[in-house]
Amino acid sequence: MPTPKRPRRTAERILEVTLDLFNAFGEPNVSTTLISAELKISPGNLYYHYPAKDELVNALFGRYEAELGELLAAADSVRNVEDAWLFFHMLFELIWKHRFLYRDLNDLLFKNRRLETHFQALLAAKEQAMRQVLSGLHLGGALKMELREAAPTANAMVVVVSYWLSYEYVRDPRHALEPDRAGSALMRGAFHTLSLLLPYLEPASRDHLFKLAGNYQQGDK
């Protein structure tokens, strides 16, 4: 007799399918009925693991929050433009993986108290990471910036990181968040975040940033 799947595995599978559906259609447009139908399980089985839709959202957000915390910790190791390019590309990859959070951010914050409070903490963590990137680039000799310029620049970087996918969506609502558009969307997000540093980058680092962006564009075609 085959061994029945462990409840934990079922719960994980529910989250995986829910994430795919939320990303594809937007959280407001996905019902628990649709999720259970996609999984080919009964609504009662779904409710056993996640009694409310908000619990699905919270569980997915918890995963994102943990992954983001690990990634932001790497900001302190950035010393040059190539390090920064990799860091921001990984950051946008993570945001893309959980893009429903950013696609439907205002609606989710309005409905979900946990997200409302935790996203504020994430913004603060992102800003601290941006300051670490700036400090690291300065230590590595790639960036010249006065101390008073660091805070507003870090804040502007957080704004671009947090709302880039919304901008992409407004530009092309029917196609922007499709999986085959991911590469170009992530590249543009990384480049435009780092482009805020163009006035402060040393000439060689500035040229290298344009080269990195150009190489990625060619590879993404």
CSV table of C-alpha atoms in Angstrom, one decimal:
chain,number,residue,atom,x,y,z
A,1,MET,CA,0.0,0.0,0.0
A,2,PRO,CA,1.5,3.4,-1.0
A,3,THR,CA,2.4,5.6,1.9
A,4,PRO,CA,0.1,8.6,2.1
A,5,LYS,CA,1.6,12.0,1.7
A,6,ARG,CA,2.6,13.8,4.8
A,7,PRO,CA,0.3,16.7,5.8
A,8,ARG,CA,3.4,19.0,5.7
A,9,ARG,CA,4.0,18.1,2.0
A,10,THR,CA,0.4,18.8,1.2
A,11,ALA,CA,0.7,22.2,2.9
A,12,GLU,CA,3.8,23.0,0.9
A,13,ARG,CA,2.2,22.0,-2.4
A,14,ILE,CA,-0.8,24.2,-1.6
A,15,LEU,CA,1.6,27.2,-1.1
A,16,GLU,CA,3.5,26.4,-4.3
A,17,VAL,CA,0.3,26.3,-6.4
A,18,THR,CA,-1.2,29.3,-4.6
A,19,LEU,CA,2.0,31.3,-5.4
A,20,ASP,CA,1.8,30.4,-9.1
A,21,LEU,CA,-1.9,31.4,-9.2
A,22,PHE,CA,-1.4,34.6,-7.3
A,23,ASN,CA,1.5,35.6,-9.6
A,24,ALA,CA,-0.4,34.7,-12.7
A,25,PHE,CA,-3.8,36.3,-12.0
A,26,GLY,CA,-3.3,38.6,-8.9
A,27,GLU,CA,-4.3,37.7,-5.4
A,28,PRO,CA,-7.7,39.5,-5.5
A,29,ASN,CA,-8.7,37.3,-8.6
A,30,VAL,CA,-7.8,34.0,-7.1
A,31,SER,CA,-10.4,32.2,-4.8
A,32,THR,CA,-9.8,29.3,-2.5
A,33,THR,CA,-12.2,27.4,-4.7
A,34,LEU,CA,-9.9,27.9,-7.7
A,35,ILE,CA,-6.9,26.9,-5.6
A,36,SER,CA,-8.5,23.6,-4.5
A,37,ALA,CA,-9.6,22.9,-8.1
A,38,GLU,CA,-6.1,23.5,-9.4
A,39,LEU,CA,-4.7,21.2,-6.8
A,40,LYS,CA,-7.5,18.6,-7.4
A,41,ILE,CA,-8.3,18.5,-3.7
A,42,SER,CA,-11.5,19.2,-1.8
A,43,PRO,CA,-12.1,22.7,-0.3
A,44,GLY,CA,-12.2,21.0,3.1
A,45,ASN,CA,-8.7,19.6,2.6
A,46,LEU,CA,-7.5,23.1,1.7
A,47,TYR,CA,-9.2,24.6,4.8
A,48,TYR,CA,-7.7,22.0,7.0
A,49,HIS,CA,-4.3,23.4,6.3
A,50,TYR,CA,-5.2,27.1,5.7
A,51,PRO,CA,-8.6,28.0,7.1
A,52,ALA,CA,-8.7,31.4,5.5
A,53,LYS,CA,-7.2,33.0,2.4
A,54,ASP,CA,-5.3,35.5,4.5
A,55,GLU,CA,-3.4,32.6,6.0
A,56,LEU,CA,-2.2,31.6,2.6
A,57,VAL,CA,-1.1,35.2,2.0
A,58,ASN,CA,0.6,35.3,5.3
A,59,ALA,CA,2.5,32.1,4.8
A,60,LEU,CA,3.8,33.1,1.4
A,61,PHE,CA,4.7,36.5,2.8
A,62,GLY,CA,6.6,34.8,5.6
A,63,ARG,CA,8.7,32.8,3.1
A,64,TYR,CA,9.4,36.0,1.2
A,65,GLU,CA,10.3,37.9,4.4
A,66,ALA,CA,12.8,35.2,5.4
A,67,GLU,CA,14.4,35.0,1.9
A,68,LEU,CA,14.7,38.7,1.7
A,69,GLY,CA,16.3,39.0,5.1
A,70,GLU,CA,19.0,36.5,4.0
A,71,LEU,CA,19.6,38.4,0.8
A,72,LEU,CA,19.8,41.8,2.3
A,73,ALA,CA,22.4,40.6,4.7
A,74,ALA,CA,24.7,40.3,1.7
A,75,ALA,CA,24.6,44.0,1.0
A,76,ASP,CA,27.5,44.5,3.4
A,77,SER,CA,29.8,42.6,1.0
A,78,VAL,CA,29.3,44.8,-2.0
A,79,ARG,CA,32.5,46.6,-3.0
A,80,ASN,CA,32.2,47.3,-6.7
A,81,VAL,CA,29.7,47.8,-9.5
A,82,GLU,CA,29.8,44.1,-10.5
A,83,ASP,CA,29.0,43.1,-6.9
A,84,ALA,CA,26.2,45.7,-6.9
A,85,TRP,CA,24.8,44.4,-10.2
A,86,LEU,CA,24.6,40.9,-8.9
A,87,PHE,CA,23.1,41.9,-5.6
A,88,PHE,CA,20.3,43.9,-7.3
A,89,HIS,CA,19.6,41.3,-9.9
A,90,MET,CA,19.2,38.7,-7.1
A,91,LEU,CA,17.0,41.2,-5.3
A,92,PHE,CA,14.7,41.6,-8.3
A,93,GLU,CA,14.7,37.9,-8.9
A,94,LEU,CA,13.3,37.4,-5.4
A,95,ILE,CA,10.7,40.2,-5.9
A,96,TRP,CA,9.7,38.5,-9.2
A,97,LYS,CA,9.3,35.2,-7.5
A,98,HIS,CA,6.8,36.8,-5.1
A,99,ARG,CA,5.5,39.4,-7.6
A,100,PHE,CA,1.9,39.2,-6.5
A,101,LEU,CA,2.9,41.0,-3.3
A,102,TYR,CA,4.1,44.0,-5.3
A,103,ARG,CA,1.5,43.7,-8.1
A,104,ASP,CA,-1.4,44.0,-5.5
A,105,LEU,CA,0.5,45.7,-2.7
A,106,ASN,CA,-1.9,48.5,-1.9
A,107,ASP,CA,-4.9,46.2,-1.8
A,108,LEU,CA,-3.0,43.7,0.3
A,109,LEU,CA,-1.9,46.3,2.8
A,110,PHE,CA,-5.4,47.6,3.1
A,111,LYS,CA,-6.9,44.2,3.9
A,112,ASN,CA,-4.1,42.6,5.9
A,113,ARG,CA,-2.8,44.1,9.1
A,114,ARG,CA,0.2,41.7,9.3
A,115,LEU,CA,1.4,42.8,5.9
A,116,GLU,CA,0.8,46.5,6.7
A,117,THR,CA,3.1,46.4,9.7
A,118,HIS,CA,5.7,43.9,8.4
A,119,PHE,CA,6.1,45.7,5.0
A,120,GLN,CA,7.0,48.9,6.9
A,121,ALA,CA,9.8,46.9,8.6
A,122,LEU,CA,10.9,45.5,5.2
A,123,LEU,CA,11.1,49.1,3.8
A,124,ALA,CA,13.4,50.0,6.7
A,125,ALA,CA,15.5,46.9,6.2
A,126,LYS,CA,15.8,47.7,2.4
A,127,GLU,CA,16.9,51.2,3.2
A,128,GLN,CA,19.6,50.0,5.6
A,129,ALA,CA,20.8,47.6,2.9
A,130,MET,CA,20.9,50.4,0.3
A,131,ARG,CA,23.1,52.4,2.7
A,132,GLN,CA,25.4,49.4,3.1
A,133,VAL,CA,25.7,49.2,-0.6
A,134,LEU,CA,26.6,52.8,-0.9
A,135,SER,CA,29.1,52.5,1.9
A,136,GLY,CA,30.7,49.4,0.4
A,137,LEU,CA,31.0,51.1,-3.0
A,138,HIS,CA,32.7,54.0,-1.3
A,139,LEU,CA,35.1,51.8,0.5
A,140,GLY,CA,35.9,50.0,-2.7
A,141,GLY,CA,36.7,53.2,-4.5
A,142,ALA,CA,33.9,53.0,-7.0
A,143,LEU,CA,31.7,55.8,-5.5
A,144,LYS,CA,32.3,59.3,-4.3
A,145,MET,CA,29.3,60.7,-2.3
A,146,GLU,CA,28.9,63.1,0.6
A,147,LEU,CA,27.4,61.7,3.8
A,148,ARG,CA,24.4,64.0,3.5
A,149,GLU,CA,23.6,62.6,0.0
A,150,ALA,CA,23.5,58.9,1.2
A,151,ALA,CA,20.1,59.0,3.0
A,152,PRO,CA,18.0,60.4,0.1
A,153,THR,CA,19.8,58.3,-2.4
A,154,ALA,CA,19.2,55.1,-0.4
A,155,ASN,CA,15.5,56.1,0.0
A,156,ALA,CA,15.2,56.7,-3.8
A,157,MET,CA,16.7,53.3,-4.4
A,158,VAL,CA,14.2,51.6,-2.1
A,159,VAL,CA,11.4,53.4,-4.0
A,160,VAL,CA,12.6,52.0,-7.4
A,161,VAL,CA,13.1,48.5,-6.0
A,162,SER,CA,9.7,48.5,-4.4
A,163,TYR,CA,7.6,49.9,-7.3
A,164,TRP,CA,9.6,48.8,-10.4
A,165,LEU,CA,7.2,45.9,-11.2
A,166,SER,CA,4.2,48.3,-10.8
A,167,TYR,CA,5.9,50.6,-13.4
A,168,GLU,CA,6.5,47.7,-15.7
A,169,TYR,CA,2.8,46.6,-15.3
A,170,VAL,CA,1.5,50.1,-16.1
A,171,ARG,CA,3.7,50.2,-19.2
A,172,ASP,CA,2.2,47.0,-20.6
A,173,PRO,CA,-0.6,45.5,-18.4
A,174,ARG,CA,-1.3,42.6,-20.6
A,175,HIS,CA,2.2,41.2,-20.9
A,176,ALA,CA,4.6,42.8,-18.4
A,177,LEU,CA,4.3,40.2,-15.7
A,178,GLU,CA,4.4,37.2,-18.0
A,179,PRO,CA,7.3,34.7,-17.2
A,180,ASP,CA,8.9,35.3,-20.6
A,181,ARG,CA,9.3,39.0,-19.8
A,182,ALA,CA,11.2,38.3,-16.5
A,183,GLY,CA,14.7,38.6,-17.8
A,184,SER,CA,14.3,42.0,-19.4
A,185,ALA,CA,12.2,43.4,-16.6
A,186,LEU,CA,14.7,42.3,-14.0
A,187,MET,CA,17.6,43.8,-16.0
A,188,ARG,CA,15.8,47.1,-16.3
A,189,GLY,CA,15.0,47.2,-12.6
A,190,ALA,CA,18.6,46.5,-11.6
A,191,PHE,CA,20.0,49.1,-14.1
A,192,HIS,CA,17.6,51.8,-13.2
A,193,THR,CA,18.2,51.4,-9.5
A,194,LEU,CA,21.9,51.6,-10.0
A,195,SER,CA,21.5,54.5,-12.5
A,196,LEU,CA,20.7,56.6,-9.5
A,197,LEU,CA,24.4,56.4,-8.6
A,198,LEU,CA,25.6,57.5,-12.0
A,199,PRO,CA,26.5,61.1,-10.9
A,200,TYR,CA,28.6,59.6,-8.1
A,201,LEU,CA,30.4,56.7,-9.7
A,202,GLU,CA,34.0,56.9,-10.8
A,203,PRO,CA,34.3,57.0,-14.6
A,204,ALA,CA,35.6,53.4,-14.9
A,205,SER,CA,32.8,52.1,-12.6
A,206,ARG,CA,30.2,54.1,-14.6
A,207,ASP,CA,31.5,52.6,-17.9
A,208,HIS,CA,31.4,49.1,-16.4
A,209,LEU,CA,27.8,49.5,-15.3
A,210,PHE,CA,26.8,50.4,-18.8
A,211,LYS,CA,28.8,47.5,-20.1
A,212,LEU,CA,27.1,45.1,-17.7
A,213,ALA,CA,23.6,46.4,-18.7
A,214,GLY,CA,24.5,46.2,-22.4
A,215,ASN,CA,25.8,42.6,-22.1
A,216,TYR,CA,22.7,41.5,-20.3
A,217,GLN,CA,20.4,43.1,-22.9
A,218,GLN,CA,22.2,41.2,-25.7
A,219,GLY,CA,21.9,38.0,-23.8
A,220,ASP,CA,18.2,38.5,-23.1
A,221,LYS,CA,17.2,38.8,-26.7
